[in-house]
Amino acid sequence: MAAYILGAACFGRGVMGVVSPRKEYGNVGLPLESYAPASPTAAHLDDPSSGFASPLMYFKGIREMSYGLTLIALHQQANEGALTTFAAILSLVRFGDGLVVWLHGGDELRYKAWGHWITGAGFLAWVVRRWYW
């Protein structure tokens, strides 16, 4: 049952990214893209809502939808070992996403990294439960 819930949640997050990529930046914890060249010393824009949505946000949405469909498909096929391994990989992805937000989200959005890390910890707890109980 958890695979269906988590799969639907991932798929839903992906749809949100594809349907509204500009809004998804705030949901994820990153400022919108800027036309200004990036440099290590450049500060983030004062207003994270100014800028444009990169086409890469569509990739993010498609990635999330594929994660959700994979969780559901592996469970539907009763491939429990693969499902658990894939959930472990998703946990690492969530921790990595949090690191990206922490490093590049700017001071205003940095707190959103915790949402990624908490989600990663949730997937990890599910993996541990599946492996050991």
Short mmCIF file of N, CA and C in Angstrom, two decimals:
data_model
loop_
_atom_site.label_atom_id
_atom_site.label_comp_id
_atom_site.label_asym_id
_atom_site.label_seq_id
_atom_site.Cartn_x
_atom_site.Cartn_y
_atom_site.Cartn_z
N MET A 1 0.81 -1.19 0.00
CA MET A 1 0.00 0.00 0.00
C MET A 1 0.86 1.26 0.00
N ALA A 2 1.96 1.26 0.77
CA ALA A 2 2.83 2.43 0.84
C ALA A 2 3.43 2.76 -0.52
N ALA A 3 3.75 1.74 -1.31
CA ALA A 3 4.31 1.99 -2.64
C ALA A 3 3.33 2.76 -3.51
N TYR A 4 2.05 2.45 -3.40
CA TYR A 4 1.04 3.16 -4.18
C TYR A 4 0.91 4.61 -3.71
N ILE A 5 0.94 4.82 -2.42
CA ILE A 5 0.81 6.18 -1.87
C ILE A 5 2.04 7.02 -2.25
N LEU A 6 3.23 6.47 -2.02
CA LEU A 6 4.45 7.20 -2.36
C LEU A 6 4.57 7.39 -3.87
N GLY A 7 4.19 6.38 -4.62
CA GLY A 7 4.22 6.49 -6.08
C GLY A 7 3.29 7.57 -6.59
N ALA A 8 2.08 7.61 -6.04
CA ALA A 8 1.12 8.64 -6.44
C ALA A 8 1.61 10.02 -6.03
N ALA A 9 2.24 10.12 -4.85
CA ALA A 9 2.77 11.41 -4.40
C ALA A 9 3.89 11.90 -5.32
N CYS A 10 4.80 11.01 -5.68
CA CYS A 10 5.88 11.38 -6.61
C CYS A 10 5.31 11.78 -7.97
N PHE A 11 4.37 11.01 -8.45
CA PHE A 11 3.76 11.32 -9.74
C PHE A 11 3.06 12.68 -9.69
N GLY A 12 2.34 12.94 -8.61
CA GLY A 12 1.66 14.22 -8.45
C GLY A 12 2.62 15.39 -8.40
N ARG A 13 3.74 15.23 -7.70
CA ARG A 13 4.76 16.29 -7.66
C ARG A 13 5.32 16.53 -9.05
N GLY A 14 5.47 15.46 -9.81
CA GLY A 14 5.97 15.62 -11.17
C GLY A 14 5.00 16.37 -12.06
N VAL A 15 3.73 16.06 -11.93
CA VAL A 15 2.71 16.76 -12.70
C VAL A 15 2.73 18.25 -12.36
N MET A 16 2.88 18.56 -11.08
CA MET A 16 2.95 19.97 -10.66
C MET A 16 4.11 20.68 -11.35
N GLY A 17 5.24 20.02 -11.47
CA GLY A 17 6.40 20.61 -12.11
C GLY A 17 6.22 20.84 -13.59
N VAL A 18 5.52 19.94 -14.25
CA VAL A 18 5.29 20.07 -15.68
C VAL A 18 4.21 21.11 -15.98
N VAL A 19 3.16 21.10 -15.18
CA VAL A 19 2.03 22.01 -15.41
C VAL A 19 2.39 23.45 -15.02
N SER A 20 3.14 23.62 -13.96
CA SER A 20 3.45 24.96 -13.46
C SER A 20 4.92 25.05 -13.06
N PRO A 21 5.83 25.02 -14.05
CA PRO A 21 7.27 24.99 -13.70
C PRO A 21 7.74 26.22 -12.95
N ARG A 22 7.17 27.37 -13.23
CA ARG A 22 7.59 28.60 -12.53
C ARG A 22 7.27 28.51 -11.04
N LYS A 23 6.09 28.05 -10.71
CA LYS A 23 5.68 27.91 -9.31
C LYS A 23 6.49 26.82 -8.61
N GLU A 24 6.90 25.83 -9.34
CA GLU A 24 7.62 24.70 -8.76
C GLU A 24 8.96 25.12 -8.16
N TYR A 25 9.56 26.18 -8.69
CA TYR A 25 10.82 26.66 -8.12
C TYR A 25 10.66 26.93 -6.62
N GLY A 26 9.60 27.66 -6.26
CA GLY A 26 9.37 27.95 -4.85
C GLY A 26 9.07 26.70 -4.05
N ASN A 27 8.32 25.77 -4.65
CA ASN A 27 8.02 24.51 -3.96
C ASN A 27 9.28 23.72 -3.68
N VAL A 28 10.20 23.72 -4.63
CA VAL A 28 11.44 22.95 -4.51
C VAL A 28 12.42 23.66 -3.59
N GLY A 29 12.44 25.00 -3.64
CA GLY A 29 13.36 25.76 -2.81
C GLY A 29 14.48 26.42 -3.56
N LEU A 30 14.25 26.71 -4.85
CA LEU A 30 15.26 27.38 -5.65
C LEU A 30 14.72 28.69 -6.21
N PRO A 31 15.58 29.70 -6.36
CA PRO A 31 15.12 30.93 -6.99
C PRO A 31 14.95 30.70 -8.49
N LEU A 32 14.12 31.52 -9.11
CA LEU A 32 13.97 31.44 -10.56
C LEU A 32 15.30 31.76 -11.23
N GLU A 33 15.45 31.31 -12.45
CA GLU A 33 16.66 31.56 -13.21
C GLU A 33 16.77 33.05 -13.51
N SER A 34 18.00 33.50 -13.68
CA SER A 34 18.26 34.90 -13.99
C SER A 34 18.99 34.97 -15.32
N TYR A 35 18.80 36.06 -16.03
CA TYR A 35 19.55 36.26 -17.27
C TYR A 35 20.97 36.72 -17.01
N ALA A 36 21.23 37.15 -15.77
CA ALA A 36 22.56 37.60 -15.41
C ALA A 36 23.51 36.42 -15.33
N PRO A 37 24.74 36.59 -15.78
CA PRO A 37 25.70 35.47 -15.69
C PRO A 37 25.98 35.13 -14.24
N ALA A 38 26.05 33.86 -13.98
CA ALA A 38 26.32 33.39 -12.62
C ALA A 38 27.81 33.47 -12.35
N SER A 39 28.15 33.84 -11.16
CA SER A 39 29.54 33.83 -10.74
C SER A 39 29.59 33.41 -9.28
N PRO A 40 30.69 32.85 -8.84
CA PRO A 40 30.76 32.40 -7.44
C PRO A 40 30.52 33.53 -6.44
N THR A 41 30.84 34.77 -6.81
CA THR A 41 30.68 35.88 -5.87
C THR A 41 29.35 36.60 -6.03
N ALA A 42 28.59 36.26 -7.07
CA ALA A 42 27.31 36.95 -7.29
C ALA A 42 26.28 36.51 -6.27
N ALA A 43 25.57 37.47 -5.73
CA ALA A 43 24.50 37.15 -4.77
C ALA A 43 23.26 36.75 -5.54
N HIS A 44 22.40 36.00 -4.89
CA HIS A 44 21.12 35.65 -5.49
C HIS A 44 20.27 36.89 -5.62
N LEU A 45 19.31 36.84 -6.50
CA LEU A 45 18.41 37.97 -6.68
C LEU A 45 17.72 38.29 -5.37
N ASP A 46 17.48 39.58 -5.14
CA ASP A 46 16.77 39.98 -3.93
C ASP A 46 15.36 39.42 -3.92
N ASP A 47 14.75 39.32 -5.08
CA ASP A 47 13.38 38.83 -5.19
C ASP A 47 13.39 37.48 -5.89
N PRO A 48 13.22 36.37 -5.16
CA PRO A 48 13.28 35.05 -5.80
C PRO A 48 12.14 34.81 -6.79
N SER A 49 11.14 35.69 -6.81
CA SER A 49 10.03 35.50 -7.75
C SER A 49 10.29 36.18 -9.09
N SER A 50 11.40 36.92 -9.21
CA SER A 50 11.71 37.53 -10.49
C SER A 50 12.66 36.60 -11.25
N GLY A 51 12.44 36.49 -12.52
CA GLY A 51 13.26 35.62 -13.34
C GLY A 51 12.40 34.74 -14.21
N PHE A 52 12.98 33.68 -14.73
CA PHE A 52 12.24 32.78 -15.61
C PHE A 52 12.41 31.34 -15.18
N ALA A 53 11.49 30.52 -15.62
CA ALA A 53 11.56 29.09 -15.32
C ALA A 53 12.37 28.40 -16.42
N SER A 54 13.40 27.72 -16.02
CA SER A 54 14.25 27.00 -16.97
C SER A 54 13.50 25.77 -17.50
N PRO A 55 13.75 25.41 -18.75
CA PRO A 55 13.18 24.16 -19.27
C PRO A 55 13.62 22.94 -18.45
N LEU A 56 14.69 23.07 -17.67
CA LEU A 56 15.13 21.96 -16.83
C LEU A 56 14.08 21.58 -15.80
N MET A 57 13.19 22.50 -15.45
CA MET A 57 12.13 22.18 -14.50
C MET A 57 11.19 21.12 -15.09
N TYR A 58 11.04 21.11 -16.41
CA TYR A 58 10.25 20.06 -17.05
C TYR A 58 10.92 18.70 -16.86
N PHE A 59 12.26 18.69 -16.97
CA PHE A 59 12.99 17.45 -16.71
C PHE A 59 12.72 16.96 -15.29
N LYS A 60 12.73 17.91 -14.34
CA LYS A 60 12.47 17.56 -12.95
C LYS A 60 11.09 16.95 -12.80
N GLY A 61 10.10 17.54 -13.46
CA GLY A 61 8.74 17.02 -13.40
C GLY A 61 8.63 15.62 -13.99
N ILE A 62 9.26 15.43 -15.13
CA ILE A 62 9.24 14.13 -15.77
C ILE A 62 9.98 13.11 -14.91
N ARG A 63 11.07 13.52 -14.30
CA ARG A 63 11.82 12.63 -13.40
C ARG A 63 10.94 12.16 -12.26
N GLU A 64 10.22 13.10 -11.63
CA GLU A 64 9.35 12.75 -10.51
C GLU A 64 8.23 11.81 -10.94
N MET A 65 7.63 12.08 -12.11
CA MET A 65 6.57 11.20 -12.60
C MET A 65 7.10 9.80 -12.84
N SER A 66 8.31 9.70 -13.41
CA SER A 66 8.88 8.37 -13.67
C SER A 66 9.19 7.64 -12.36
N TYR A 67 9.63 8.38 -11.33
CA TYR A 67 9.86 7.75 -10.03
C TYR A 67 8.56 7.16 -9.48
N GLY A 68 7.50 7.93 -9.56
CA GLY A 68 6.22 7.46 -9.06
C GLY A 68 5.72 6.24 -9.81
N LEU A 69 5.80 6.29 -11.13
CA LEU A 69 5.35 5.14 -11.93
C LEU A 69 6.20 3.91 -11.66
N THR A 70 7.50 4.11 -11.44
CA THR A 70 8.39 2.98 -11.16
C THR A 70 8.04 2.33 -9.82
N LEU A 71 7.79 3.14 -8.79
CA LEU A 71 7.39 2.58 -7.50
C LEU A 71 6.12 1.73 -7.65
N ILE A 72 5.14 2.26 -8.35
CA ILE A 72 3.88 1.54 -8.53
C ILE A 72 4.08 0.28 -9.36
N ALA A 73 4.85 0.39 -10.45
CA ALA A 73 5.05 -0.77 -11.34
C ALA A 73 5.81 -1.89 -10.63
N LEU A 74 6.85 -1.55 -9.88
CA LEU A 74 7.62 -2.60 -9.18
C LEU A 74 6.75 -3.30 -8.13
N HIS A 75 5.91 -2.53 -7.46
CA HIS A 75 5.01 -3.16 -6.48
C HIS A 75 3.97 -4.02 -7.19
N GLN A 76 3.42 -3.51 -8.26
CA GLN A 76 2.41 -4.26 -9.02
C GLN A 76 2.97 -5.58 -9.55
N GLN A 77 4.24 -5.58 -9.92
CA GLN A 77 4.89 -6.78 -10.43
C GLN A 77 5.40 -7.69 -9.32
N ALA A 78 5.18 -7.29 -8.09
CA ALA A 78 5.63 -8.05 -6.91
C ALA A 78 7.15 -8.24 -6.91
N ASN A 79 7.85 -7.24 -7.43
CA ASN A 79 9.30 -7.28 -7.43
C ASN A 79 9.80 -6.50 -6.21
N GLU A 80 9.63 -7.13 -5.05
CA GLU A 80 9.85 -6.45 -3.78
C GLU A 80 11.31 -6.05 -3.56
N GLY A 81 12.25 -6.89 -3.99
CA GLY A 81 13.66 -6.54 -3.84
C GLY A 81 14.02 -5.30 -4.65
N ALA A 82 13.54 -5.25 -5.88
CA ALA A 82 13.80 -4.09 -6.73
C ALA A 82 13.10 -2.85 -6.18
N LEU A 83 11.91 -3.02 -5.66
CA LEU A 83 11.16 -1.90 -5.08
C LEU A 83 11.93 -1.30 -3.90
N THR A 84 12.44 -2.14 -3.04
CA THR A 84 13.19 -1.67 -1.88
C THR A 84 14.48 -0.99 -2.32
N THR A 85 15.19 -1.57 -3.27
CA THR A 85 16.42 -0.97 -3.78
C THR A 85 16.14 0.38 -4.42
N PHE A 86 15.07 0.45 -5.20
CA PHE A 86 14.71 1.71 -5.84
C PHE A 86 14.34 2.77 -4.80
N ALA A 87 13.65 2.38 -3.75
CA ALA A 87 13.31 3.32 -2.68
C ALA A 87 14.58 3.82 -1.99
N ALA A 88 15.58 2.96 -1.84
CA ALA A 88 16.85 3.39 -1.26
C ALA A 88 17.53 4.42 -2.16
N ILE A 89 17.48 4.19 -3.46
CA ILE A 89 18.04 5.15 -4.41
C ILE A 89 17.28 6.47 -4.33
N LEU A 90 15.96 6.41 -4.22
CA LEU A 90 15.16 7.63 -4.09
C LEU A 90 15.53 8.40 -2.83
N SER A 91 15.85 7.69 -1.77
CA SER A 91 16.27 8.34 -0.54
C SER A 91 17.54 9.16 -0.80
N LEU A 92 18.50 8.56 -1.49
CA LEU A 92 19.73 9.27 -1.82
C LEU A 92 19.46 10.48 -2.71
N VAL A 93 18.54 10.32 -3.65
CA VAL A 93 18.17 11.44 -4.54
C VAL A 93 17.61 12.59 -3.71
N ARG A 94 16.75 12.28 -2.76
CA ARG A 94 16.14 13.34 -1.92
C ARG A 94 17.21 14.05 -1.09
N PHE A 95 18.16 13.29 -0.54
CA PHE A 95 19.23 13.93 0.22
C PHE A 95 20.07 14.82 -0.71
N GLY A 96 20.32 14.35 -1.92
CA GLY A 96 21.06 15.15 -2.90
C GLY A 96 20.31 16.41 -3.30
N ASP A 97 19.01 16.28 -3.51
CA ASP A 97 18.19 17.46 -3.84
C ASP A 97 18.27 18.49 -2.72
N GLY A 98 18.22 18.01 -1.48
CA GLY A 98 18.32 18.91 -0.34
C GLY A 98 19.65 19.65 -0.32
N LEU A 99 20.71 18.95 -0.66
CA LEU A 99 22.04 19.58 -0.69
C LEU A 99 22.09 20.67 -1.76
N VAL A 100 21.50 20.40 -2.92
CA VAL A 100 21.45 21.41 -3.99
C VAL A 100 20.70 22.65 -3.51
N VAL A 101 19.56 22.45 -2.86
CA VAL A 101 18.77 23.57 -2.36
C VAL A 101 19.56 24.32 -1.28
N TRP A 102 20.22 23.60 -0.40
CA TRP A 102 21.00 24.24 0.67
C TRP A 102 22.11 25.11 0.08
N LEU A 103 22.77 24.61 -0.95
CA LEU A 103 23.90 25.32 -1.54
C LEU A 103 23.49 26.42 -2.52
N HIS A 104 22.35 26.27 -3.18
CA HIS A 104 21.99 27.19 -4.25
C HIS A 104 20.66 27.90 -4.07
N GLY A 105 19.93 27.61 -3.01
CA GLY A 105 18.62 28.21 -2.81
C GLY A 105 18.65 29.62 -2.26
N GLY A 106 19.80 30.03 -1.76
CA GLY A 106 19.90 31.35 -1.16
C GLY A 106 19.36 31.34 0.26
N ASP A 107 19.62 32.42 0.96
CA ASP A 107 19.23 32.49 2.37
C ASP A 107 17.72 32.38 2.57
N GLU A 108 16.93 32.97 1.67
CA GLU A 108 15.48 32.95 1.84
C GLU A 108 14.87 31.56 1.67
N LEU A 109 15.46 30.75 0.81
CA LEU A 109 14.87 29.44 0.49
C LEU A 109 15.63 28.26 1.08
N ARG A 110 16.75 28.52 1.72
CA ARG A 110 17.60 27.44 2.24
C ARG A 110 16.84 26.48 3.16
N TYR A 111 15.90 27.00 3.93
CA TYR A 111 15.15 26.16 4.87
C TYR A 111 14.39 25.04 4.15
N LYS A 112 14.10 25.22 2.87
CA LYS A 112 13.36 24.20 2.13
C LYS A 112 14.18 22.93 1.92
N ALA A 113 15.49 23.01 2.11
CA ALA A 113 16.32 21.81 2.02
C ALA A 113 15.86 20.77 3.03
N TRP A 114 15.38 21.23 4.19
CA TRP A 114 14.92 20.30 5.22
C TRP A 114 13.76 19.45 4.73
N GLY A 115 12.91 20.00 3.88
CA GLY A 115 11.81 19.20 3.33
C GLY A 115 12.32 18.04 2.50
N HIS A 116 13.37 18.29 1.72
CA HIS A 116 13.98 17.22 0.92
C HIS A 116 14.63 16.18 1.84
N TRP A 117 15.32 16.66 2.87
CA TRP A 117 16.01 15.74 3.78
C TRP A 117 15.01 14.92 4.60
N ILE A 118 13.93 15.52 5.00
CA ILE A 118 12.91 14.78 5.75
C ILE A 118 12.28 13.72 4.85
N THR A 119 12.02 14.07 3.60
CA THR A 119 11.47 13.09 2.65
C THR A 119 12.47 11.97 2.43
N GLY A 120 13.74 12.32 2.30
CA GLY A 120 14.78 11.29 2.14
C GLY A 120 14.85 10.37 3.35
N ALA A 121 14.72 10.95 4.54
CA ALA A 121 14.72 10.14 5.77
C ALA A 121 13.49 9.24 5.82
N GLY A 122 12.36 9.74 5.33
CA GLY A 122 11.14 8.92 5.27
C GLY A 122 11.32 7.73 4.35
N PHE A 123 11.88 7.97 3.17
CA PHE A 123 12.15 6.85 2.25
C PHE A 123 13.14 5.88 2.89
N LEU A 124 14.17 6.41 3.55
CA LEU A 124 15.17 5.54 4.18
C LEU A 124 14.54 4.70 5.28
N ALA A 125 13.67 5.28 6.09
CA ALA A 125 12.99 4.52 7.15
C ALA A 125 12.14 3.41 6.54
N TRP A 126 11.47 3.70 5.43
CA TRP A 126 10.67 2.69 4.75
C TRP A 126 11.56 1.56 4.23
N VAL A 127 12.72 1.92 3.71
CA VAL A 127 13.67 0.91 3.20
C VAL A 127 14.15 0.03 4.35
N VAL A 128 14.54 0.63 5.45
CA VAL A 128 15.02 -0.15 6.61
C VAL A 128 13.93 -1.08 7.10
N ARG A 129 12.72 -0.58 7.19
CA ARG A 129 11.59 -1.40 7.61
C ARG A 129 11.38 -2.59 6.66
N ARG A 130 11.48 -2.33 5.37
CA ARG A 130 11.27 -3.40 4.39
C ARG A 130 12.42 -4.43 4.43
N TRP A 131 13.64 -3.98 4.67
CA TRP A 131 14.77 -4.90 4.70
C TRP A 131 14.82 -5.73 5.97
N TYR A 132 14.41 -5.15 7.08
CA TYR A 132 14.65 -5.83 8.34
C TYR A 132 13.39 -6.33 9.06
N TRP A 133 12.20 -5.99 8.58
CA TRP A 133 11.00 -6.47 9.26
C TRP A 133 10.06 -7.12 8.31
#
